[in-house]
């Protein structure tokens, strides 16, 4: 009895501690103006509604043609509402910043939400299939992916790697970084990267991950990036304009995961039907209220 | 008033026989995250754990895992009995680091369920070898409340190590199942949020989950178990053992102690841009680097959340002070090879990264090890001896 | 009731006397024969006190028995006022002087043994100059720090310095203290947290470890073997598991053990490393 009790009561404590953070955020959500709150609810509905309505196979300006017998999935993820004004994480020339000589050479932008001014498209949103279409296996690309660091910033901010495809972790900075991941399925990576690492240290994911893996640098705590590991080629990340393209999907019905780092799932099961030799285009709007802190 | 001797005697006899309280009932407890799942999801996890691992009274030796259960599981039972006697007070029945005495301890006893162990001889990110765990049980961990069990016979040590590995696998398997179900939207909070905020129907969500548990969950669970089993096999593979490519460099042949030249090189590396030891361990090795002063984000939280206390945290969410290197206390062992491995592969579950093969050569690591080993033996305080304060002394980030 | 209380108290007393006569021979509750010369002297003191208290106990029991026997034979009708001894000056002088004399005798008689165990000036000079180890008790283990095998202290000052500042070539161990048989050895006892007590029953050594103090303790063993080292001060919930051992072994074996300990500690993970040689 004693053992159980102590476990339970400390469990409560743990809950209290770990949920403390959540509660604060939850509370912040509650105290936002009613209007914003209401918008959050209605426009959250719109994510699916919008998607369902805009099924028109709009051919984008420069569509690449799908391979024979397959279809492409393209689209744009946009922000519904005013973009947030995010301050840079490190200001240019800020001498109080850590390792300022390297890290404050230029602004280090806050990339938790990158919105294009003209299209309102959100960059760095992952659109992907959780699993490969049934029964299919896809070869691993031989070319390694490159994951660089410059000005105390990861480049690129988001990366899609394939299972067993080496990711070369490089650095152009004249200061050490340490690249640290905590994946669910793969072995964690926590390596010091020496200044000006031009050859690259091999990071290998040998198992697919369901969600993008957060990459941090413990020496420069503002540095973050995301790696998505797939065992198939059907994943894409939105570009600076918020556009994405997934090529050569076998025809059929799919449920895509749409994921953004600040809010997590934009949609768990975004239903899309792909028809052969056609490009399916979707517009996905994410309400700005979702990003309200 | 007369005291009746017979009555007093009777009371004494009864009290002796009955005792003052009931013996605690040993049971595996669910992880906090498991109890936060929706009912059906939690039930699925509970059922899976019960089938594959049993209860403390009725253990199940699942052959999926590369553990030495003994021909008829007797090794597991021996391990359990010894664990219950020696380890349970702090590490808890479930190996969750939450035994009855845990609340009085700092640092907290290891929670095995993350499948991470700090002090290993294996490469970066990998689990410990059997030898590593046995060595920790034998030597204890100075600076923590983990005592030494060096006088236990080797066979008992092995049984304890095997049981700890089994408990760890059980906990990690549970965590992976929970992660899978949370990924499928099985978290109770998540469901409430979707129902209340996004206006989805609870029935539809629960039905989707039920479908998943009925169909795909078995396969996902098998994959998760395979991942855990693989990682334990990998840990014991010889190619993953760290052996320095060169013997300890920079030693004076006469005294057997590091030369001044080596210490100088070590110091240079310590403050260098490429090792950046002092960002955490401080310029004088006191464990007071700039990174200990700031607030850190909790990994795995979307949106990001911060820890309530400033300072580095380990993967268990406890404040993790970088080691004060001037104390001469080495938790993972004080042999040069132990320190070499700490630098080479980092300390698992903490922010101490791996330097070996990437940032530092083996020879450089030896100089650094020499420097660190000699830090407690400097006549004056190291900070006084090396007064140069780095330009990053102010908090950044 | 009659003579019930007479028989009750007398049978209890007889049982006690018999037990005390039989127990030492059968090693009941006794840790066995002492394995060190000082231990034997401590045992002698113990038996001396046992005899004194035994004789006193038997004497008082006979007196008690006499009173119970005669008192119970007085019939109720004959009951008269008791003899009232309270405030009797002579009696008080007697029962103050006699025990005080006995106490004085014991305290004088044991002085030599106490001095040998506790007074530093009587310690073996060689053992004092060349301490075996620093023993740090903590919840719940004994941490040991030994000077390097090659280390020869030249003065007490150097030893004190070593106690304050560990040397880079020190050798470390835990719960397992080795020492040469037949030689007086000295440890310096510390505590990291709470009160502990360094107790080797077989060698009759028991000394509290007090946080903040460094207490020198010496011991020796006539016979080689491994002896239990336990904590004799309730120091916390894990007190019972704070167990180590001291191992007395012939000088040659002890030196070999020490060397091996040093080689293990300087392990750099490279087989047949020249440094393992150099460290010697």
PDB file of N, CA, C and O in Angstrom, chain A residues 1 6-7 9-11 15 19 29 96 98-99 131 174 176 178 182 184-185 187 190-192 195 201 207 210 214 218 221 261-262 264-265 268, chain B residues 24-25 32 98 116 125 176 183-185 189-190 194 197 220 223 227 273-274 276 279 291 294 296 302-304 350-355 358 392:
ATOM      1  N   UNK A   1       0.822  -1.206   0.000  1.00  0.00           N
ATOM      2  CA  UNK A   1       0.000   0.000   0.000  1.00  0.00           C
ATOM      3  C   UNK A   1       0.855   1.255   0.000  1.00  0.00           C
ATOM      4  O   UNK A   1       0.640   2.167  -0.780  1.00  0.00           O
ATOM      5  N   UNK A   6       2.648   6.228  -2.283  1.00  0.00           N
ATOM      6  CA  UNK A   6       3.687   7.221  -2.544  1.00  0.00           C
ATOM      7  C   UNK A   6       3.795   7.462  -4.032  1.00  0.00           C
ATOM      8  O   UNK A   6       3.967   8.578  -4.490  1.00  0.00           O
ATOM      9  N   UNK A   7       3.654   6.394  -4.795  1.00  0.00           N
ATOM     10  CA  UNK A   7       3.748   6.571  -6.232  1.00  0.00           C
ATOM     11  C   UNK A   7       2.633   7.469  -6.734  1.00  0.00           C
ATOM     12  O   UNK A   7       2.837   8.347  -7.551  1.00  0.00           O
ATOM     13  N   UNK A   9       0.823   9.648  -5.026  1.00  0.00           N
ATOM     14  CA  UNK A   9       0.855  11.041  -4.607  1.00  0.00           C
ATOM     15  C   UNK A   9       1.975  11.797  -5.319  1.00  0.00           C
ATOM     16  O   UNK A   9       1.802  12.930  -5.716  1.00  0.00           O
ATOM     17  N   UNK A  10       3.121  11.129  -5.510  1.00  0.00           N
ATOM     18  CA  UNK A  10       4.167  11.847  -6.242  1.00  0.00           C
ATOM     19  C   UNK A  10       3.738  12.015  -7.682  1.00  0.00           C
ATOM     20  O   UNK A  10       4.110  12.961  -8.345  1.00  0.00           O
ATOM     21  N   UNK A  11       2.943  11.040  -8.140  1.00  0.00           N
ATOM     22  CA  UNK A  11       2.394  11.176  -9.484  1.00  0.00           C
ATOM     23  C   UNK A  11       1.596  12.449  -9.600  1.00  0.00           C
ATOM     24  O   UNK A  11       1.742  13.201 -10.552  1.00  0.00           O
ATOM     25  N   UNK A  15       2.157  15.532 -12.031  1.00  0.00           N
ATOM     26  CA  UNK A  15       1.138  16.084 -12.908  1.00  0.00           C
ATOM     27  C   UNK A  15       1.068  17.579 -12.703  1.00  0.00           C
ATOM     28  O   UNK A  15       1.036  18.346 -13.649  1.00  0.00           O
ATOM     29  N   UNK A  19       1.914  19.812 -15.705  1.00  0.00           N
ATOM     30  CA  UNK A  19       0.763  20.461 -16.304  1.00  0.00           C
ATOM     31  C   UNK A  19       0.761  21.943 -16.024  1.00  0.00           C
ATOM     32  O   UNK A  19      -0.022  22.681 -16.598  1.00  0.00           O
ATOM     33  N   UNK A  29      -4.969  31.254 -23.215  1.00  0.00           N
ATOM     34  CA  UNK A  29      -5.941  31.051 -24.293  1.00  0.00           C
ATOM     35  C   UNK A  29      -7.313  31.575 -23.851  1.00  0.00           C
ATOM     36  O   UNK A  29      -8.006  32.283 -24.545  1.00  0.00           O
ATOM     37  N   UNK A  96      25.402  41.649 -26.226  1.00  0.00           N
ATOM     38  CA  UNK A  96      25.139  40.832 -25.041  1.00  0.00           C
ATOM     39  C   UNK A  96      24.772  39.407 -25.419  1.00  0.00           C
ATOM     40  O   UNK A  96      24.660  38.543 -24.562  1.00  0.00           O
ATOM     41  N   UNK A  98      25.023  35.623 -26.720  1.00  0.00           N
ATOM     42  CA  UNK A  98      26.079  34.644 -26.536  1.00  0.00           C
ATOM     43  C   UNK A  98      26.857  34.499 -27.847  1.00  0.00           C
ATOM     44  O   UNK A  98      26.270  34.449 -28.917  1.00  0.00           O
ATOM     45  N   UNK A  99      28.167  34.427 -27.724  1.00  0.00           N
ATOM     46  CA  UNK A  99      29.048  34.315 -28.878  1.00  0.00           C
ATOM     47  C   UNK A  99      28.690  35.362 -29.943  1.00  0.00           C
ATOM     48  O   UNK A  99      28.535  35.057 -31.125  1.00  0.00           O
ATOM     49  N   UNK A 131       2.496   6.831 -43.431  1.00  0.00           N
ATOM     50  CA  UNK A 131       3.075   5.562 -43.867  1.00  0.00           C
ATOM     51  C   UNK A 131       3.062   5.469 -45.383  1.00  0.00           C
ATOM     52  O   UNK A 131       2.223   6.097 -46.029  1.00  0.00           O
ATOM     53  N   UNK A 174      32.502  29.959 -37.048  1.00  0.00           N
ATOM     54  CA  UNK A 174      33.797  29.770 -36.426  1.00  0.00           C
ATOM     55  C   UNK A 174      33.625  29.597 -34.914  1.00  0.00           C
ATOM     56  O   UNK A 174      34.281  30.253 -34.115  1.00  0.00           O
ATOM     57  N   UNK A 176      31.955  26.401 -31.976  1.00  0.00           N
ATOM     58  CA  UNK A 176      31.362  25.065 -31.889  1.00  0.00           C
ATOM     59  C   UNK A 176      29.852  25.152 -31.734  1.00  0.00           C
ATOM     60  O   UNK A 176      29.331  26.085 -31.136  1.00  0.00           O
ATOM     61  N   UNK A 178      26.369  22.391 -30.973  1.00  0.00           N
ATOM     62  CA  UNK A 178      26.102  20.988 -30.684  1.00  0.00           C
ATOM     63  C   UNK A 178      24.703  20.668 -31.130  1.00  0.00           C
ATOM     64  O   UNK A 178      23.749  21.359 -30.810  1.00  0.00           O
ATOM     65  N   UNK A 182      16.039  14.561 -30.007  1.00  0.00           N
ATOM     66  CA  UNK A 182      15.397  13.615 -29.092  1.00  0.00           C
ATOM     67  C   UNK A 182      14.256  12.896 -29.796  1.00  0.00           C
ATOM     68  O   UNK A 182      13.104  13.096 -29.468  1.00  0.00           O
ATOM     69  N   UNK A 184      11.576  10.036 -31.224  1.00  0.00           N
ATOM     70  CA  UNK A 184      10.792   9.010 -30.532  1.00  0.00           C
ATOM     71  C   UNK A 184      11.346   7.624 -30.853  1.00  0.00           C
ATOM     72  O   UNK A 184      11.602   6.822 -29.962  1.00  0.00           O
ATOM     73  N   UNK A 185      11.541   7.349 -32.140  1.00  0.00           N
ATOM     74  CA  UNK A 185      11.925   5.984 -32.505  1.00  0.00           C
ATOM     75  C   UNK A 185      13.430   5.833 -32.689  1.00  0.00           C
ATOM     76  O   UNK A 185      13.999   4.795 -32.360  1.00  0.00           O
ATOM     77  N   UNK A 187      17.640   6.616 -32.488  1.00  0.00           N
ATOM     78  CA  UNK A 187      18.605   6.925 -31.451  1.00  0.00           C
ATOM     79  C   UNK A 187      18.849   8.431 -31.435  1.00  0.00           C
ATOM     80  O   UNK A 187      18.983   9.046 -32.487  1.00  0.00           O
ATOM     81  N   UNK A 190      23.492  13.671 -30.235  1.00  0.00           N
ATOM     82  CA  UNK A 190      23.930  14.795 -29.403  1.00  0.00           C
ATOM     83  C   UNK A 190      25.433  14.954 -29.602  1.00  0.00           C
ATOM     84  O   UNK A 190      26.233  14.454 -28.831  1.00  0.00           O
ATOM     85  N   UNK A 191      25.807  15.612 -30.689  1.00  0.00           N
ATOM     86  CA  UNK A 191      27.211  15.695 -31.064  1.00  0.00           C
ATOM     87  C   UNK A 191      27.670  17.144 -31.097  1.00  0.00           C
ATOM     88  O   UNK A 191      26.971  18.016 -31.599  1.00  0.00           O
ATOM     89  N   UNK A 192      28.864  17.339 -30.551  1.00  0.00           N
ATOM     90  CA  UNK A 192      29.491  18.647 -30.712  1.00  0.00           C
ATOM     91  C   UNK A 192      29.988  18.744 -32.150  1.00  0.00           C
ATOM     92  O   UNK A 192      30.568  17.807 -32.684  1.00  0.00           O
ATOM     93  N   UNK A 195      34.058  24.058 -35.095  1.00  0.00           N
ATOM     94  CA  UNK A 195      33.945  25.239 -35.949  1.00  0.00           C
ATOM     95  C   UNK A 195      34.308  24.890 -37.397  1.00  0.00           C
ATOM     96  O   UNK A 195      35.234  24.106 -37.625  1.00  0.00           O
ATOM     97  N   UNK A 201      29.261  15.865 -40.319  1.00  0.00           N
ATOM     98  CA  UNK A 201      29.161  14.694 -39.453  1.00  0.00           C
ATOM     99  C   UNK A 201      27.891  13.956 -39.821  1.00  0.00           C
ATOM    100  O   UNK A 201      26.829  14.557 -39.980  1.00  0.00           O
ATOM    101  N   UNK A 207      15.015   4.678 -38.720  1.00  0.00           N
ATOM    102  CA  UNK A 207      13.601   4.325 -38.597  1.00  0.00           C
ATOM    103  C   UNK A 207      12.772   5.555 -38.930  1.00  0.00           C
ATOM    104  O   UNK A 207      13.190   6.674 -38.655  1.00  0.00           O
ATOM    105  N   UNK A 210       6.941   9.497 -36.858  1.00  0.00           N
ATOM    106  CA  UNK A 210       5.590   9.941 -37.155  1.00  0.00           C
ATOM    107  C   UNK A 210       5.503  11.471 -37.206  1.00  0.00           C
ATOM    108  O   UNK A 210       4.784  12.044 -38.000  1.00  0.00           O
ATOM    109  N   UNK A 214      12.527  17.535 -33.383  1.00  0.00           N
ATOM    110  CA  UNK A 214      13.081  18.848 -33.114  1.00  0.00           C
ATOM    111  C   UNK A 214      14.597  18.755 -32.975  1.00  0.00           C
ATOM    112  O   UNK A 214      15.108  17.856 -32.295  1.00  0.00           O
ATOM    113  N   UNK A 218      22.372  23.136 -27.888  1.00  0.00           N
ATOM    114  CA  UNK A 218      22.331  23.513 -26.478  1.00  0.00           C
ATOM    115  C   UNK A 218      23.268  24.682 -26.172  1.00  0.00           C
ATOM    116  O   UNK A 218      23.140  25.326 -25.143  1.00  0.00           O
ATOM    117  N   UNK A 221      20.773  28.448 -27.488  1.00  0.00           N
ATOM    118  CA  UNK A 221      19.482  27.806 -27.240  1.00  0.00           C
ATOM    119  C   UNK A 221      18.359  28.316 -28.129  1.00  0.00           C
ATOM    120  O   UNK A 221      17.288  27.745 -28.135  1.00  0.00           O
ATOM    121  N   UNK A 261       5.281  23.736 -36.668  1.00  0.00           N
ATOM    122  CA  UNK A 261       5.999  23.615 -35.404  1.00  0.00           C
ATOM    123  C   UNK A 261       5.382  24.358 -34.230  1.00  0.00           C
ATOM    124  O   UNK A 261       5.505  23.926 -33.097  1.00  0.00           O
ATOM    125  N   UNK A 262       4.701  25.477 -34.492  1.00  0.00           N
ATOM    126  CA  UNK A 262       4.159  26.238 -33.367  1.00  0.00           C
ATOM    127  C   UNK A 262       2.871  25.655 -32.820  1.00  0.00           C
ATOM    128  O   UNK A 262       2.559  25.809 -31.650  1.00  0.00           O
ATOM    129  N   UNK A 264       1.665  22.358 -33.861  1.00  0.00           N
ATOM    130  CA  UNK A 264       1.546  20.904 -34.005  1.00  0.00           C
ATOM    131  C   UNK A 264       0.667  20.583 -35.209  1.00  0.00           C
ATOM    132  O   UNK A 264       0.789  21.199 -36.268  1.00  0.00           O
ATOM    133  N   UNK A 265      -0.272  19.648 -35.001  1.00  0.00           N
ATOM    134  CA  UNK A 265      -1.131  19.264 -36.121  1.00  0.00           C
ATOM    135  C   UNK A 265      -1.969  20.423 -36.620  1.00  0.00           C
ATOM    136  O   UNK A 265      -2.696  21.049 -35.847  1.00  0.00           O
ATOM    137  N   UNK A 268      -4.797  16.280 -38.748  1.00  0.00           N
ATOM    138  CA  UNK A 268      -4.263  14.926 -38.569  1.00  0.00           C
ATOM    139  C   UNK A 268      -4.519  14.072 -39.805  1.00  0.00           C
ATOM    140  O   UNK A 268      -3.731  13.218 -40.160  1.00  0.00           O
TER     141      UNK A 268
ATOM    142  N   UNK B  24       3.232  -3.595   2.276  1.00  0.00           N
ATOM    143  CA  UNK B  24       2.780  -2.981   1.023  1.00  0.00           C
ATOM    144  C   UNK B  24       2.599  -4.022  -0.078  1.00  0.00           C
ATOM    145  O   UNK B  24       3.354  -4.987  -0.157  1.00  0.00           O
ATOM    146  N   UNK B  25       1.599  -3.799  -0.868  1.00  0.00           N
ATOM    147  CA  UNK B  25       1.334  -4.690  -1.996  1.00  0.00           C
ATOM    148  C   UNK B  25       2.111  -4.176  -3.206  1.00  0.00           C
ATOM    149  O   UNK B  25       1.942  -3.026  -3.607  1.00  0.00           O
ATOM    150  N   UNK B  32       2.693   8.410 -15.880  1.00  0.00           N
ATOM    151  CA  UNK B  32       1.805   9.571 -15.868  1.00  0.00           C
ATOM    152  C   UNK B  32       1.143   9.772 -17.227  1.00  0.00           C
ATOM    153  O   UNK B  32      -0.058  10.009 -17.334  1.00  0.00           O
ATOM    154  N   UNK B  98      10.704   6.239  -8.309  1.00  0.00           N
ATOM    155  CA  UNK B  98       9.748   6.887  -7.420  1.00  0.00           C
ATOM    156  C   UNK B  98       9.385   5.977  -6.260  1.00  0.00           C
ATOM    157  O   UNK B  98       8.234   5.824  -5.900  1.00  0.00           O
ATOM    158  N   UNK B 116      17.081   5.399 -20.887  1.00  0.00           N
ATOM    159  CA  UNK B 116      18.338   6.136 -20.990  1.00  0.00           C
ATOM    160  C   UNK B 116      19.110   5.985 -19.688  1.00  0.00           C
ATOM    161  O   UNK B 116      18.534   6.040 -18.602  1.00  0.00           O
ATOM    162  N   UNK B 125      24.391   8.259 -27.829  1.00  0.00           N
ATOM    163  CA  UNK B 125      22.976   7.952 -27.999  1.00  0.00           C
ATOM    164  C   UNK B 125      22.580   6.531 -27.662  1.00  0.00           C
ATOM    165  O   UNK B 125      21.403   6.217 -27.613  1.00  0.00           O
ATOM    166  N   UNK B 176       6.525   4.004 -25.576  1.00  0.00           N
ATOM    167  CA  UNK B 176       6.377   3.994 -27.032  1.00  0.00           C
ATOM    168  C   UNK B 176       4.928   3.737 -27.423  1.00  0.00           C
ATOM    169  O   UNK B 176       4.418   4.325 -28.379  1.00  0.00           O
ATOM    170  N   UNK B 183      -0.056   9.966 -30.778  1.00  0.00           N
ATOM    171  CA  UNK B 183       0.053  10.335 -32.186  1.00  0.00           C
ATOM    172  C   UNK B 183      -1.253  10.127 -32.915  1.00  0.00           C
ATOM    173  O   UNK B 183      -1.610  10.889 -33.814  1.00  0.00           O
ATOM    174  N   UNK B 184      -1.990   9.091 -32.507  1.00  0.00           N
ATOM    175  CA  UNK B 184      -3.293   8.822 -33.121  1.00  0.00           C
ATOM    176  C   UNK B 184      -4.397   9.674 -32.511  1.00  0.00           C
ATOM    177  O   UNK B 184      -5.567   9.500 -32.834  1.00  0.00           O
ATOM    178  N   UNK B 185      -4.018  10.530 -31.575  1.00  0.00           N
ATOM    179  CA  UNK B 185      -5.016  11.397 -30.961  1.00  0.00           C
ATOM    180  C   UNK B 185      -5.718  10.769 -29.775  1.00  0.00           C
ATOM    181  O   UNK B 185      -6.870  11.076 -29.496  1.00  0.00           O
ATOM    182  N   UNK B 189      -6.723  14.933 -23.020  1.00  0.00           N
ATOM    183  CA  UNK B 189      -6.754  16.389 -23.138  1.00  0.00           C
ATOM    184  C   UNK B 189      -6.924  16.807 -24.593  1.00  0.00           C
ATOM    185  O   UNK B 189      -7.646  17.743 -24.911  1.00  0.00           O
ATOM    186  N   UNK B 190      -6.210  16.072 -25.441  1.00  0.00           N
ATOM    187  CA  UNK B 190      -6.254  16.344 -26.867  1.00  0.00           C
ATOM    188  C   UNK B 190      -7.683  16.165 -27.387  1.00  0.00           C
ATOM    189  O   UNK B 190      -8.196  16.995 -28.150  1.00  0.00           O
ATOM    190  N   UNK B 194     -10.138  18.969 -28.971  1.00  0.00           N
ATOM    191  CA  UNK B 194     -10.713  18.874 -30.320  1.00  0.00           C
ATOM    192  C   UNK B 194     -12.235  18.975 -30.271  1.00  0.00           C
ATOM    193  O   UNK B 194     -12.856  19.562 -31.140  1.00  0.00           O
ATOM    194  N   UNK B 197     -12.941  22.850 -28.698  1.00  0.00           N
ATOM    195  CA  UNK B 197     -12.449  24.004 -29.464  1.00  0.00           C
ATOM    196  C   UNK B 197     -12.699  23.844 -30.958  1.00  0.00           C
ATOM    197  O   UNK B 197     -13.079  24.779 -31.633  1.00  0.00           O
ATOM    198  N   UNK B 220       1.871  -1.891 -34.639  1.00  0.00           N
ATOM    199  CA  UNK B 220       2.661  -0.773 -34.101  1.00  0.00           C
ATOM    200  C   UNK B 220       3.381  -1.211 -32.826  1.00  0.00           C
ATOM    201  O   UNK B 220       4.532  -0.848 -32.596  1.00  0.00           O
ATOM    202  N   UNK B 223       6.356  -3.266 -33.633  1.00  0.00           N
ATOM    203  CA  UNK B 223       7.462  -2.429 -34.107  1.00  0.00           C
ATOM    204  C   UNK B 223       8.155  -1.759 -32.921  1.00  0.00           C
ATOM    205  O   UNK B 223       9.383  -1.738 -32.818  1.00  0.00           O
ATOM    206  N   UNK B 227      12.005  -2.096 -31.730  1.00  0.00           N
ATOM    207  CA  UNK B 227      12.930  -0.963 -31.561  1.00  0.00           C
ATOM    208  C   UNK B 227      13.670  -1.063 -30.231  1.00  0.00           C
ATOM    209  O   UNK B 227      14.880  -0.872 -30.148  1.00  0.00           O
ATOM    210  N   UNK B 273      36.962  27.610 -28.713  1.00  0.00           N
ATOM    211  CA  UNK B 273      35.718  27.739 -29.451  1.00  0.00           C
ATOM    212  C   UNK B 273      35.187  26.388 -29.864  1.00  0.00           C
ATOM    213  O   UNK B 273      34.003  26.235 -30.113  1.00  0.00           O
ATOM    214  N   UNK B 274      36.071  25.411 -30.001  1.00  0.00           N
ATOM    215  CA  UNK B 274      35.562  24.154 -30.565  1.00  0.00           C
ATOM    216  C   UNK B 274      35.054  23.200 -29.506  1.00  0.00           C
ATOM    217  O   UNK B 274      34.265  22.322 -29.813  1.00  0.00           O
ATOM    218  N   UNK B 276      34.216  24.465 -26.090  1.00  0.00           N
ATOM    219  CA  UNK B 276      33.266  25.301 -25.354  1.00  0.00           C
ATOM    220  C   UNK B 276      32.825  24.671 -24.029  1.00  0.00           C
ATOM    221  O   UNK B 276      31.661  24.753 -23.636  1.00  0.00           O
ATOM    222  N   UNK B 279      31.118  26.989 -21.313  1.00  0.00           N
ATOM    223  CA  UNK B 279      29.770  27.521 -21.411  1.00  0.00           C
ATOM    224  C   UNK B 279      28.871  26.903 -20.355  1.00  0.00           C
ATOM    225  O   UNK B 279      27.942  27.532 -19.855  1.00  0.00           O
ATOM    226  N   UNK B 291      25.357  29.076 -19.474  1.00  0.00           N
ATOM    227  CA  UNK B 291      24.135  28.368 -19.861  1.00  0.00           C
ATOM    228  C   UNK B 291      23.331  27.885 -18.652  1.00  0.00           C
ATOM    229  O   UNK B 291      22.187  27.471 -18.791  1.00  0.00           O
ATOM    230  N   UNK B 294      20.234  30.607 -17.677  1.00  0.00           N
ATOM    231  CA  UNK B 294      19.070  30.971 -18.463  1.00  0.00           C
ATOM    232  C   UNK B 294      17.953  29.946 -18.307  1.00  0.00           C
ATOM    233  O   UNK B 294      18.149  28.861 -17.775  1.00  0.00           O
ATOM    234  N   UNK B 296      15.349  27.275 -19.861  1.00  0.00           N
ATOM    235  CA  UNK B 296      15.419  26.336 -20.981  1.00  0.00           C
ATOM    236  C   UNK B 296      14.036  25.864 -21.380  1.00  0.00           C
ATOM    237  O   UNK B 296      13.128  25.780 -20.574  1.00  0.00           O
ATOM    238  N   UNK B 302       4.948  21.142 -27.988  1.00  0.00           N
ATOM    239  CA  UNK B 302       4.472  21.969 -29.092  1.00  0.00           C
ATOM    240  C   UNK B 302       3.136  22.558 -28.680  1.00  0.00           C
ATOM    241  O   UNK B 302       2.204  21.792 -28.446  1.00  0.00           O
ATOM    242  N   UNK B 303       2.978  23.848 -28.554  1.00  0.00           N
ATOM    243  CA  UNK B 303       4.021  24.878 -28.658  1.00  0.00           C
ATOM    244  C   UNK B 303       5.026  24.779 -27.519  1.00  0.00           C
ATOM    245  O   UNK B 303       4.755  24.158 -26.504  1.00  0.00           O
ATOM    246  N   UNK B 304       6.159  25.401 -27.744  1.00  0.00           N
ATOM    247  CA  UNK B 304       7.260  25.286 -26.788  1.00  0.00           C
ATOM    248  C   UNK B 304       6.897  25.842 -25.418  1.00  0.00           C
ATOM    249  O   UNK B 304       6.263  26.872 -25.306  1.00  0.00           O
ATOM    250  N   UNK B 350      21.437  14.025 -21.166  1.00  0.00           N
ATOM    251  CA  UNK B 350      21.768  15.373 -20.716  1.00  0.00           C
ATOM    252  C   UNK B 350      22.238  16.186 -21.913  1.00  0.00           C
ATOM    253  O   UNK B 350      22.351  15.681 -23.026  1.00  0.00           O
ATOM    254  N   UNK B 351      22.568  17.448 -21.655  1.00  0.00           N
ATOM    255  CA  UNK B 351      23.046  18.302 -22.748  1.00  0.00           C
ATOM    256  C   UNK B 351      24.516  18.099 -23.044  1.00  0.00           C
ATOM    257  O   UNK B 351      25.032  18.686 -23.979  1.00  0.00           O
ATOM    258  N   UNK B 352      25.215  17.304 -22.238  1.00  0.00           N
ATOM    259  CA  UNK B 352      26.626  17.042 -22.513  1.00  0.00           C
ATOM    260  C   UNK B 352      26.720  16.284 -23.833  1.00  0.00           C
ATOM    261  O   UNK B 352      26.266  15.151 -23.927  1.00  0.00           O
ATOM    262  N   UNK B 353      27.262  16.936 -24.880  1.00  0.00           N
ATOM    263  CA  UNK B 353      27.261  16.292 -26.194  1.00  0.00           C
ATOM    264  C   UNK B 353      28.464  15.366 -26.386  1.00  0.00           C
ATOM    265  O   UNK B 353      29.394  15.370 -25.577  1.00  0.00           O
ATOM    266  N   UNK B 354      28.426  14.610 -27.458  1.00  0.00           N
ATOM    267  CA  UNK B 354      29.548  13.759 -27.821  1.00  0.00           C
ATOM    268  C   UNK B 354      30.566  14.595 -28.588  1.00  0.00           C
ATOM    269  O   UNK B 354      30.218  15.308 -29.519  1.00  0.00           O
ATOM    270  N   UNK B 355      31.816  14.523 -28.166  1.00  0.00           N
ATOM    271  CA  UNK B 355      32.873  15.247 -28.872  1.00  0.00           C
ATOM    272  C   UNK B 355      33.714  14.323 -29.725  1.00  0.00           C
ATOM    273  O   UNK B 355      34.389  14.755 -30.646  1.00  0.00           O
ATOM    274  N   UNK B 358      34.061  13.880 -33.779  1.00  0.00           N
ATOM    275  CA  UNK B 358      33.517  15.051 -34.471  1.00  0.00           C
ATOM    276  C   UNK B 358      34.358  16.276 -34.150  1.00  0.00           C
ATOM    277  O   UNK B 358      35.166  16.714 -34.949  1.00  0.00           O
ATOM    278  N   UNK B 392      31.803  36.142 -23.115  1.00  0.00           N
ATOM    279  CA  UNK B 392      30.398  35.758 -23.118  1.00  0.00           C
ATOM    280  C   UNK B 392      29.843  35.660 -21.704  1.00  0.00           C
ATOM    281  O   UNK B 392      28.809  35.089 -21.489  1.00  0.00           O
TER     282      UNK B 392
END
